[in-house]
Tab-separated table of C-alpha atoms and ligand atoms in Angstrom:
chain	number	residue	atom	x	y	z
A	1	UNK	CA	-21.744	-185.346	-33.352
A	2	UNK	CA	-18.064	-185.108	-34.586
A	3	UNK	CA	-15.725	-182.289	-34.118
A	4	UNK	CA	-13.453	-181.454	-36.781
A	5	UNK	CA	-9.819	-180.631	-36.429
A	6	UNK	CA	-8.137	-179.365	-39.367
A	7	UNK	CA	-5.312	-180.833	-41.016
A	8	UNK	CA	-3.403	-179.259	-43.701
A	9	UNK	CA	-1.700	-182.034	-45.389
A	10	UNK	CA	-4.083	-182.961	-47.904
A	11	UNK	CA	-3.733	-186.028	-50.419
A	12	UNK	CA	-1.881	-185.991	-53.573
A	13	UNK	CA	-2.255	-187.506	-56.847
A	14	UNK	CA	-3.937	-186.506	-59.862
A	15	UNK	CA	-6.996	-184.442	-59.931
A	16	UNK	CA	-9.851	-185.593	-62.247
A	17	UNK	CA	-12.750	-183.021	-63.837
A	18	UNK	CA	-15.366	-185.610	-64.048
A	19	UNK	CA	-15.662	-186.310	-60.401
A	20	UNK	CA	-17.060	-184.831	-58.201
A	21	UNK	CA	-18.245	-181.348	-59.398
A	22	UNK	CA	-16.681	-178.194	-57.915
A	23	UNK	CA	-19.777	-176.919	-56.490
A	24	UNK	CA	-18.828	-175.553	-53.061
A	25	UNK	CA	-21.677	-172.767	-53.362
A	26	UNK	CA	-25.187	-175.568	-52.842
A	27	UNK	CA	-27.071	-175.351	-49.741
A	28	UNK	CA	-27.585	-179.428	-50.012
A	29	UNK	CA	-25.551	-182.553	-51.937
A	30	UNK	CA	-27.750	-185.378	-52.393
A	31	UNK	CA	-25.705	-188.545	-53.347
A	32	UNK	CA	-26.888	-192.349	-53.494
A	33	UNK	CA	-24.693	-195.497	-53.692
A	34	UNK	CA	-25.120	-198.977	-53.695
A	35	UNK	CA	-25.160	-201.846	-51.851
A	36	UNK	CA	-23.302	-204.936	-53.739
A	37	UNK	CA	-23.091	-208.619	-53.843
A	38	UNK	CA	-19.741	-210.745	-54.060
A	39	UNK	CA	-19.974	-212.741	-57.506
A	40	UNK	CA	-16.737	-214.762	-56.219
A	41	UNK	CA	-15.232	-214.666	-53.376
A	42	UNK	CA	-11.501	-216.560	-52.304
A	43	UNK	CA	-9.928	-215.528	-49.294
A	44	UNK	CA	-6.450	-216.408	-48.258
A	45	UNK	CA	-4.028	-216.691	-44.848
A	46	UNK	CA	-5.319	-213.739	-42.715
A	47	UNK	CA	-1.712	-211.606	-42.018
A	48	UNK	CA	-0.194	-209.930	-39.420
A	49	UNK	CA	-2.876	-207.131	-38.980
A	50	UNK	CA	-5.452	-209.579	-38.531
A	51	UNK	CA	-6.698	-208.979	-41.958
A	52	UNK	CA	-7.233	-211.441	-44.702
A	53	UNK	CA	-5.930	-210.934	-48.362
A	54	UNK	CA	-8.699	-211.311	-50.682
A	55	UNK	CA	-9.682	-212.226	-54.155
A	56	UNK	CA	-13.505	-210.902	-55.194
A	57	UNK	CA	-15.545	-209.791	-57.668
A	58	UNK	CA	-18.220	-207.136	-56.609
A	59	UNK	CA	-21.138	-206.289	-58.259
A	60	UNK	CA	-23.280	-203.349	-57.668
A	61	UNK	CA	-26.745	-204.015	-56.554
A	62	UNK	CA	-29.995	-201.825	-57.267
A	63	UNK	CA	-30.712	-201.427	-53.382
A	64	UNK	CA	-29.802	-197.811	-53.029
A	65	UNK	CA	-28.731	-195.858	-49.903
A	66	UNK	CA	-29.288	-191.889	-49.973
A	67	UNK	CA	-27.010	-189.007	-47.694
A	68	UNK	CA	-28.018	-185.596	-48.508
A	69	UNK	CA	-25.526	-183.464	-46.923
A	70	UNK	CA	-26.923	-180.156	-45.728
A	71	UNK	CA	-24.720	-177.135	-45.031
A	72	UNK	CA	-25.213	-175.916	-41.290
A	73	UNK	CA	-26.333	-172.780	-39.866
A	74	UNK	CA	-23.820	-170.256	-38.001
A	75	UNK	CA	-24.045	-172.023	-34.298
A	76	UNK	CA	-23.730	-175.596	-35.674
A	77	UNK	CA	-20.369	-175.031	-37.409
A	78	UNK	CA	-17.359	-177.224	-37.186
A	79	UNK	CA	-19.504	-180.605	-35.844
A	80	UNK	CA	-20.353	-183.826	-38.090
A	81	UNK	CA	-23.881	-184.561	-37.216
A	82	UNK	CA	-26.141	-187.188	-38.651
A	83	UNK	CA	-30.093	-187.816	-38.851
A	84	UNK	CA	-31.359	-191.737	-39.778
A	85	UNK	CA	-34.463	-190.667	-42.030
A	86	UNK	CA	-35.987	-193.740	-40.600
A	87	UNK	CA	-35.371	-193.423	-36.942
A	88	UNK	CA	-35.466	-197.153	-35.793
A	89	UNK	CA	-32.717	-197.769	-38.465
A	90	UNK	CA	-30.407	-200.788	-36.701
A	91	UNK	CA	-27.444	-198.669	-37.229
A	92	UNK	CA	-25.600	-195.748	-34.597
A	93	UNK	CA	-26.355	-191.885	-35.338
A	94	UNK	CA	-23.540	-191.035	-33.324
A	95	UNK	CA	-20.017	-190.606	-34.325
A	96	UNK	CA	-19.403	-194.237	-34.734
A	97	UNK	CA	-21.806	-194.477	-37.626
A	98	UNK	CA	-19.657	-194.870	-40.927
A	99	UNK	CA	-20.827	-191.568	-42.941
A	100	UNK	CA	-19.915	-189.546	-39.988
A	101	UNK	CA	-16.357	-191.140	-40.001
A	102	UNK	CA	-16.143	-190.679	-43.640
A	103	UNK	CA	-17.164	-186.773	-43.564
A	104	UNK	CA	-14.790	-186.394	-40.565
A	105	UNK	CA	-12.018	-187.499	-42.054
A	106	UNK	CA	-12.223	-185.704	-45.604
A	107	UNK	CA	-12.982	-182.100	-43.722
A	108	UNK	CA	-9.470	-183.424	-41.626
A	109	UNK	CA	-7.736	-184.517	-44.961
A	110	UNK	CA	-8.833	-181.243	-46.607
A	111	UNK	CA	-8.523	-178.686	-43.665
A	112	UNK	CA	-12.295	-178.126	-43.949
A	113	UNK	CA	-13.624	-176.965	-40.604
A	114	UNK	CA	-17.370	-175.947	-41.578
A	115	UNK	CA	-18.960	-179.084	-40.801
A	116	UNK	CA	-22.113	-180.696	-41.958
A	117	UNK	CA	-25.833	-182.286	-41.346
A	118	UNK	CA	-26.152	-185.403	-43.090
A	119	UNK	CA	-29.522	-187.397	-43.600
A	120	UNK	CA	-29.173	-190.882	-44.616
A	121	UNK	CA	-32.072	-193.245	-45.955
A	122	UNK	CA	-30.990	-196.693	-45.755
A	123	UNK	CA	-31.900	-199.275	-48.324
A	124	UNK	CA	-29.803	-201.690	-47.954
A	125	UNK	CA	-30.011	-204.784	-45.487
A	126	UNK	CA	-27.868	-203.965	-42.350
A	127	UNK	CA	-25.277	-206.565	-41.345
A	128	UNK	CA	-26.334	-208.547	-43.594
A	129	UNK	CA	-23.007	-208.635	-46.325
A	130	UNK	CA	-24.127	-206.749	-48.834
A	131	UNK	CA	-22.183	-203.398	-47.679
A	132	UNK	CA	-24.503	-201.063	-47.104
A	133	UNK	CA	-22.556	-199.063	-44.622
A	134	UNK	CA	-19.541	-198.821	-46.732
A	135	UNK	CA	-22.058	-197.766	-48.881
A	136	UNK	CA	-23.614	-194.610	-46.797
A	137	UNK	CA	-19.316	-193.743	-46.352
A	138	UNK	CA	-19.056	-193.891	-49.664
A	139	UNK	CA	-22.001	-191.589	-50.605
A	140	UNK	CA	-20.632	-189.151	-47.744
A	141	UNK	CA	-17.323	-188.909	-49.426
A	142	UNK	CA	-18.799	-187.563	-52.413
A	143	UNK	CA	-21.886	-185.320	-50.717
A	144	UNK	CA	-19.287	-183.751	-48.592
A	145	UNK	CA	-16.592	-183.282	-51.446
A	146	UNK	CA	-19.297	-181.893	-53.404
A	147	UNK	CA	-20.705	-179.678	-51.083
A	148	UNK	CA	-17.525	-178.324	-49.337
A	149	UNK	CA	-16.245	-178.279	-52.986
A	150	UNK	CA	-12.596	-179.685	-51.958
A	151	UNK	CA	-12.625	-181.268	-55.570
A	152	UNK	CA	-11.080	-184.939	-54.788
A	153	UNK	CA	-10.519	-186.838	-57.562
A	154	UNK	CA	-11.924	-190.497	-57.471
A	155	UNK	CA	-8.789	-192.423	-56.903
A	156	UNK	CA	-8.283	-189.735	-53.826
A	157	UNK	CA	-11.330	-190.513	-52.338
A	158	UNK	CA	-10.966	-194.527	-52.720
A	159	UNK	CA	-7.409	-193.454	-51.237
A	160	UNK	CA	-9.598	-192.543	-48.335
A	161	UNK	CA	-12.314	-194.890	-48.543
A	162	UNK	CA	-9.981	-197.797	-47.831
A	163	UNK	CA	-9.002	-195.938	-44.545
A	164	UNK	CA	-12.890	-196.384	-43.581
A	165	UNK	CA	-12.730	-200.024	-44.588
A	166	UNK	CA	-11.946	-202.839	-46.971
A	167	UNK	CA	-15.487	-202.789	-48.934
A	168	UNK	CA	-15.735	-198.677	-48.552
A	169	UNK	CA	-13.760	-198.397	-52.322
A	170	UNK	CA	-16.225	-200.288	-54.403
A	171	UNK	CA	-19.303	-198.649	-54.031
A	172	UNK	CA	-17.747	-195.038	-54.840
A	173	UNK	CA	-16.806	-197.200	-58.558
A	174	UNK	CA	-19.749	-199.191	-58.720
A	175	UNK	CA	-20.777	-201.803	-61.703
A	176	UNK	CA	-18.668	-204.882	-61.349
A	177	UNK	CA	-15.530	-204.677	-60.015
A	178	UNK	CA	-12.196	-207.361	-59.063
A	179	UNK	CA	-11.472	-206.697	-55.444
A	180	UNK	CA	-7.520	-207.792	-54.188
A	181	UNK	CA	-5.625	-206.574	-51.347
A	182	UNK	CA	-7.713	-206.119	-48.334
A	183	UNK	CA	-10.749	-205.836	-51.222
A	184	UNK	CA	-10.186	-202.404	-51.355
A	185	UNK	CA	-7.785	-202.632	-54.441
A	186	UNK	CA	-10.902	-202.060	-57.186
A	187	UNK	CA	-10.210	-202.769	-60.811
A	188	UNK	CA	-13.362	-202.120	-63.475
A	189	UNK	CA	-14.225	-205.391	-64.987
A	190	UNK	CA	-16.225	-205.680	-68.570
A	191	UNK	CA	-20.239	-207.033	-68.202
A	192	UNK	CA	-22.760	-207.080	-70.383
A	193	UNK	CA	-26.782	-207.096	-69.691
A	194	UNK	CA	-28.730	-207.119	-66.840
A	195	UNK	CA	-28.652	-209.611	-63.876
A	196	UNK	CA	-31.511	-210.308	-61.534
A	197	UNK	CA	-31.388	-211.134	-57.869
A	198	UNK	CA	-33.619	-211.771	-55.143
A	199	UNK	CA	-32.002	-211.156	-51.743
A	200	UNK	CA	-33.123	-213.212	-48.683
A	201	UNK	CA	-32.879	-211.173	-45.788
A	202	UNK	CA	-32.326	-212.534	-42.042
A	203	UNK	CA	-33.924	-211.770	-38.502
A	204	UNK	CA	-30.625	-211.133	-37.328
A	205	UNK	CA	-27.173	-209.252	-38.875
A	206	UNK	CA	-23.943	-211.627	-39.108
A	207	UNK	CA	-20.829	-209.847	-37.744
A	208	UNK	CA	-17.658	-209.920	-40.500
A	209	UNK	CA	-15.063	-210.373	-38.044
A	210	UNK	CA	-17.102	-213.202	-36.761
A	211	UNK	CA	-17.194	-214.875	-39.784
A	212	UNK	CA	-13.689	-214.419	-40.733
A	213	UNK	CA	-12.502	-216.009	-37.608
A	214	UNK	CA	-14.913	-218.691	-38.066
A	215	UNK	CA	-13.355	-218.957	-41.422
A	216	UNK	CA	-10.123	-219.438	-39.792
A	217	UNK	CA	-11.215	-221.722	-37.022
A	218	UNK	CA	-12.734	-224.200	-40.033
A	219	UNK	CA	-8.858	-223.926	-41.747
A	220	UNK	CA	-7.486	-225.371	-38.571
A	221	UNK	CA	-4.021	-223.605	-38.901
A	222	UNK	CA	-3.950	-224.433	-42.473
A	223	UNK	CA	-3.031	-222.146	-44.992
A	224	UNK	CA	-6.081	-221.325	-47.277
A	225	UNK	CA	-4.870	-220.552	-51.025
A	226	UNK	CA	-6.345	-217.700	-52.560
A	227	UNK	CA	-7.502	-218.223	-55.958
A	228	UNK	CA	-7.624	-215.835	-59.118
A	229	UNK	CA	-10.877	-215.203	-60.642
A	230	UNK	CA	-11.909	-218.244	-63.409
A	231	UNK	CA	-11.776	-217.559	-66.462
A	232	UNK	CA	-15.484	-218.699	-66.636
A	233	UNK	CA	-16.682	-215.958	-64.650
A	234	UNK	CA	-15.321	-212.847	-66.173
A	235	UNK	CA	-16.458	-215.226	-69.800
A	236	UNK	CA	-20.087	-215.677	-68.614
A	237	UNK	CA	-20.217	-211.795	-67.275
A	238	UNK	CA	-18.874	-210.564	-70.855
A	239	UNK	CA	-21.144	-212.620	-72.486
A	240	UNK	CA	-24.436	-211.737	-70.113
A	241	UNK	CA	-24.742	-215.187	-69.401
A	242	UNK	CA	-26.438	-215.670	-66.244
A	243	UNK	CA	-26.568	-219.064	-66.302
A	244	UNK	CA	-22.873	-219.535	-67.153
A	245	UNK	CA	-22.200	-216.664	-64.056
A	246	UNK	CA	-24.528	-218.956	-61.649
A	247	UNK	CA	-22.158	-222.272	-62.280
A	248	UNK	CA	-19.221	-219.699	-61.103
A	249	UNK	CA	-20.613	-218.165	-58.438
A	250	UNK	CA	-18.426	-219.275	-55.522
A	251	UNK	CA	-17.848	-217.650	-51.904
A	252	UNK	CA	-14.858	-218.989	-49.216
A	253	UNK	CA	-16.923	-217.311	-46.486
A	254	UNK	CA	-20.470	-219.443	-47.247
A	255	UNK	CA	-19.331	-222.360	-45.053
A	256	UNK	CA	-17.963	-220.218	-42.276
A	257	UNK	CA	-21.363	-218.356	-42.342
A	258	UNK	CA	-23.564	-221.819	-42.550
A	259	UNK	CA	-21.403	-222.946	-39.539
A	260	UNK	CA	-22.595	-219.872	-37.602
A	261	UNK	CA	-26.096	-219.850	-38.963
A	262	UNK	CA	-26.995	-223.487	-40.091
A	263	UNK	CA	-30.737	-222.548	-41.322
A	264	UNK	CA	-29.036	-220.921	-44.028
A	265	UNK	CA	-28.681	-224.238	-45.804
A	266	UNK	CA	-32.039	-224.714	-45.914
A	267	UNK	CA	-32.562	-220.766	-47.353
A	268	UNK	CA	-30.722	-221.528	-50.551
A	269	UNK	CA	-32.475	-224.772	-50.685
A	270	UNK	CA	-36.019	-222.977	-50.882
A	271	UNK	CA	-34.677	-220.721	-53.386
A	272	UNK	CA	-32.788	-223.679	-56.208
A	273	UNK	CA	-35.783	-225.443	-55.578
A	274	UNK	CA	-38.027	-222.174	-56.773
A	275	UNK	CA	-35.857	-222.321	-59.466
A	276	UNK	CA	-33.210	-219.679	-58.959
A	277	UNK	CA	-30.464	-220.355	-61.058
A	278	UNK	CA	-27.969	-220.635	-57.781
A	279	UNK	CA	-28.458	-219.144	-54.205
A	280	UNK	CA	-25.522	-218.136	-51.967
A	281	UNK	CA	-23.887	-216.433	-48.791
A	282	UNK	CA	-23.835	-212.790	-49.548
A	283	UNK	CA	-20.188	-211.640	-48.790
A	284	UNK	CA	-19.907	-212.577	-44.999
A	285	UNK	CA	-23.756	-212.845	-44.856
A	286	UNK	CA	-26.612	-213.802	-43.545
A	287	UNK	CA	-28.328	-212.974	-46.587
A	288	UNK	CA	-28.623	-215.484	-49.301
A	289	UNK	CA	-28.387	-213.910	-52.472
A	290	UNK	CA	-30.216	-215.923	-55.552
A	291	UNK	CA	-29.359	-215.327	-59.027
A	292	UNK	CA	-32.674	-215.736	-61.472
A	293	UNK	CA	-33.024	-215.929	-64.459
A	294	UNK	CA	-35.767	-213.029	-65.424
A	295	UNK	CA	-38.082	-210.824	-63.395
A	296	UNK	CA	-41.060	-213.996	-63.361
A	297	UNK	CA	-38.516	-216.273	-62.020
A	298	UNK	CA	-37.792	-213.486	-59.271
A	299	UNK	CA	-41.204	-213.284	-58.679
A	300	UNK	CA	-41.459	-217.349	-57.978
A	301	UNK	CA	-38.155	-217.469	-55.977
A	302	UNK	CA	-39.355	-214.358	-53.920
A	303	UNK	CA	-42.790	-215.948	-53.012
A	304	UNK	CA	-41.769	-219.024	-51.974
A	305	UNK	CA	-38.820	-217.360	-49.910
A	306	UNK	CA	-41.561	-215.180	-47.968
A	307	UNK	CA	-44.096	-218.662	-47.980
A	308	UNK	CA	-40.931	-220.966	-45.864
A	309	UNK	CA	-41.046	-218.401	-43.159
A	310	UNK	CA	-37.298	-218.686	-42.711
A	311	UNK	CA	-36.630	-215.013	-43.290
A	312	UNK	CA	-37.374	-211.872	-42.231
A	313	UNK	CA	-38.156	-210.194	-45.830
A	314	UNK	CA	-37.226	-210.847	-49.272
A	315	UNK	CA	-35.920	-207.593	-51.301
A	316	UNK	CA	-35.586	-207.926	-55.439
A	317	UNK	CA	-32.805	-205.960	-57.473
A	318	UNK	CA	-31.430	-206.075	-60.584
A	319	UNK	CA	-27.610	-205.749	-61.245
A	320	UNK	CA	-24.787	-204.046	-62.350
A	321	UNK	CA	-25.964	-200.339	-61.157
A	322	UNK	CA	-23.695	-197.484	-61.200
A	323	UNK	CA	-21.408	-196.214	-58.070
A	324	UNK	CA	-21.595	-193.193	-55.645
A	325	UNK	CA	-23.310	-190.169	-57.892
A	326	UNK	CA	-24.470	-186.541	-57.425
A	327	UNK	CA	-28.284	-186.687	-57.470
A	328	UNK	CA	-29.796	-183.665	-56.322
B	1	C5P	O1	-12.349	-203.210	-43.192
B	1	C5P	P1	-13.576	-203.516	-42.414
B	1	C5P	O2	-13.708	-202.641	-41.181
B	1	C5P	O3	-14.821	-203.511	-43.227
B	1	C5P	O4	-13.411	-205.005	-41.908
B	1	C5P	C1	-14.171	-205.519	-40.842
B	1	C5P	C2	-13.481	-206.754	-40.302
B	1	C5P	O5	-13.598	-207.808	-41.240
B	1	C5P	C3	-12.006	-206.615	-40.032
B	1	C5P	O6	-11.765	-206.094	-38.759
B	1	C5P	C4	-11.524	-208.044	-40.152
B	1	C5P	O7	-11.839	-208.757	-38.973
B	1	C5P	C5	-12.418	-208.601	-41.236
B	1	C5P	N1	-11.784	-208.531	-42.574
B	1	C5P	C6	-10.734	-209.380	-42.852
B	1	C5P	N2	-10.128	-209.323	-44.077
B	1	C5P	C7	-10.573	-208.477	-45.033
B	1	C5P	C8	-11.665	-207.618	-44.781
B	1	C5P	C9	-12.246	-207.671	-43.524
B	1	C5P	O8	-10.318	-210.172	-42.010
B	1	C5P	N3	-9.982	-208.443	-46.229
């Protein structure tokens, strides 16, 4: 349970219609987001703040998490509190969890001191590099905007989202997206069609600071160079090739992640040889996320993922989906 403090200085910037609506008056906010994969991934010379600039491309992923923000009764008011819809969830209720840190700060951003129940149903693999908690902040942004109608704009809420955390941005835009700074820097990119993934999930969650010092262990003082996004990538996604986009599928992470978890290797081995198109690390993993070329071939890649009995569970989902949106 979080206790809000109000804050009067609220952000600035433009104020859009489209997002979120003005409600302020519903009794719930029900809001899903997605989860995403990292089409490319380059990472570069981590600076000062321990952080590491980044070059990426997101895409948004049909594995969907829920919050449903309730408005509280009288005795409740002024405290953050959040309910895991499944209870053995992996992931804190308390006021560590991600969605409570996003409410908390937009009711301090906003001066809102009414506070707010939030249910979350989680979808989306935990620790396993594909975002999902970013993900539940994300959706929390916009439940809470929407119910406490303080009418943020989108680029005010990803001016808050980045405060949560590098990958916290993307999800609120969705589809496929070039990530720079910290990744939190999210520019729309052009795709056409539909891509289709089958996600192999781990026993246990990889830890991103973990990786990203591993990553800079492996670069033994060097200076990694970060790389723009090829040319072939942003071709093959306008184009809806997804056999061009599997030849430029890359991530800097995957052999940081394979270093920590070598069985990996032999994940994306089981899927190419299923005949996935191409099978990588998931952002800073453990999942391995294989691009297919139709639903049969997901079907074929996902059998014989579950048949090696090197993972934990195998989850299918088709690509680009949209970001953050009012449901109910
Ligand atoms: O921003 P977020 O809390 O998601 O980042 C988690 C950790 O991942 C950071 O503390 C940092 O160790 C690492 N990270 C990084 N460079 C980035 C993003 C994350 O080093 N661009």
């Amino acid at each position: 349970m979080s206790h809000l403090r109000a804050v009067p200085d609220g952000p600035t910037g433009p104020r859009e219609s489209t997002v979120p609506p003005r409600s302020g008056s519903a009794s719930s906010v029900r809001v899903e987001a997605p989860g995403k994969v990292n089409l490319f991934l380059s990472v570069g010379a981590s600076g000062p703040d321990g952080y590491h600039p980044l070059t990426t491309v997101f895409q948004a992923v049909r594995l969907i998490e829920t919050v449903t923000a309730r408005r509280q009764s009288a005795q409740d008011h002024g405290t953050v509190t959040l309910t895991l819809e499944e209870p053995d969830a992996d992931v804190p209720a308390d006021d560590s969890n991600l969605a409570v840190r996003a409410a908390t700060l937009l009711a301090q951003t906003t001066g809102v001191s009414e506070g707010v129940d939030l249910l979350l149903r989680k979808r989306v693999p935990v620790a396993g590099g594909m975002a999902g908690g970013s993900a539940d902040a994300a959706a929390a942004l916009v439940a809470c905007n929407a119910l406490w109608g303080t009418g943020l704009s989108l680029p005010e809420l990803s001016a808050l989202a980045a405060r949560l955390g590098a990958d916290v941005p993307f999800p609120l835009t969705g589809a496929t997206a070039v990530g720079s700074g910290r990744g939190d820097l999210v520019t729309p990119i052009m795709t056409r069609g539909a891509y289709h993934w089958v996600f192999a999930l781990a026993e246990e969650g990889l830890s991103t600071p973990a990786v990203f010092r591993r990553f800079d262990e492996m670069a033994g003082g060097g200076q990694p160079a970060l790389h723009d996004v090829p040319e072939a990538l942003t071709a093959a996604l306008r184009a809806g090739d997804a056999r061009a986009l599997a030849g430029s599928l890359h991530n800097d992470l995957q052999a940081a992640a394979l270093d920590l978890r070598p069985e990996l290797a032999e994940v994306i081995a089981v899927a190419e040889e299923a005949g996935a198109l191409r099978a990588i690390v998931s952002g800073s993993g453990p999942t391995i996320a294989a691009l297919v070329e139709d639903p049969g071939s997901a079907q074929r890649v996902s059998r014989a993922l579950k048949a090696s009995g090197l993972v934990a569970d195998v989850l299918r989902a088709d690509a680009p989906v949209a970001g953050a949106r009012v449901v109910g």
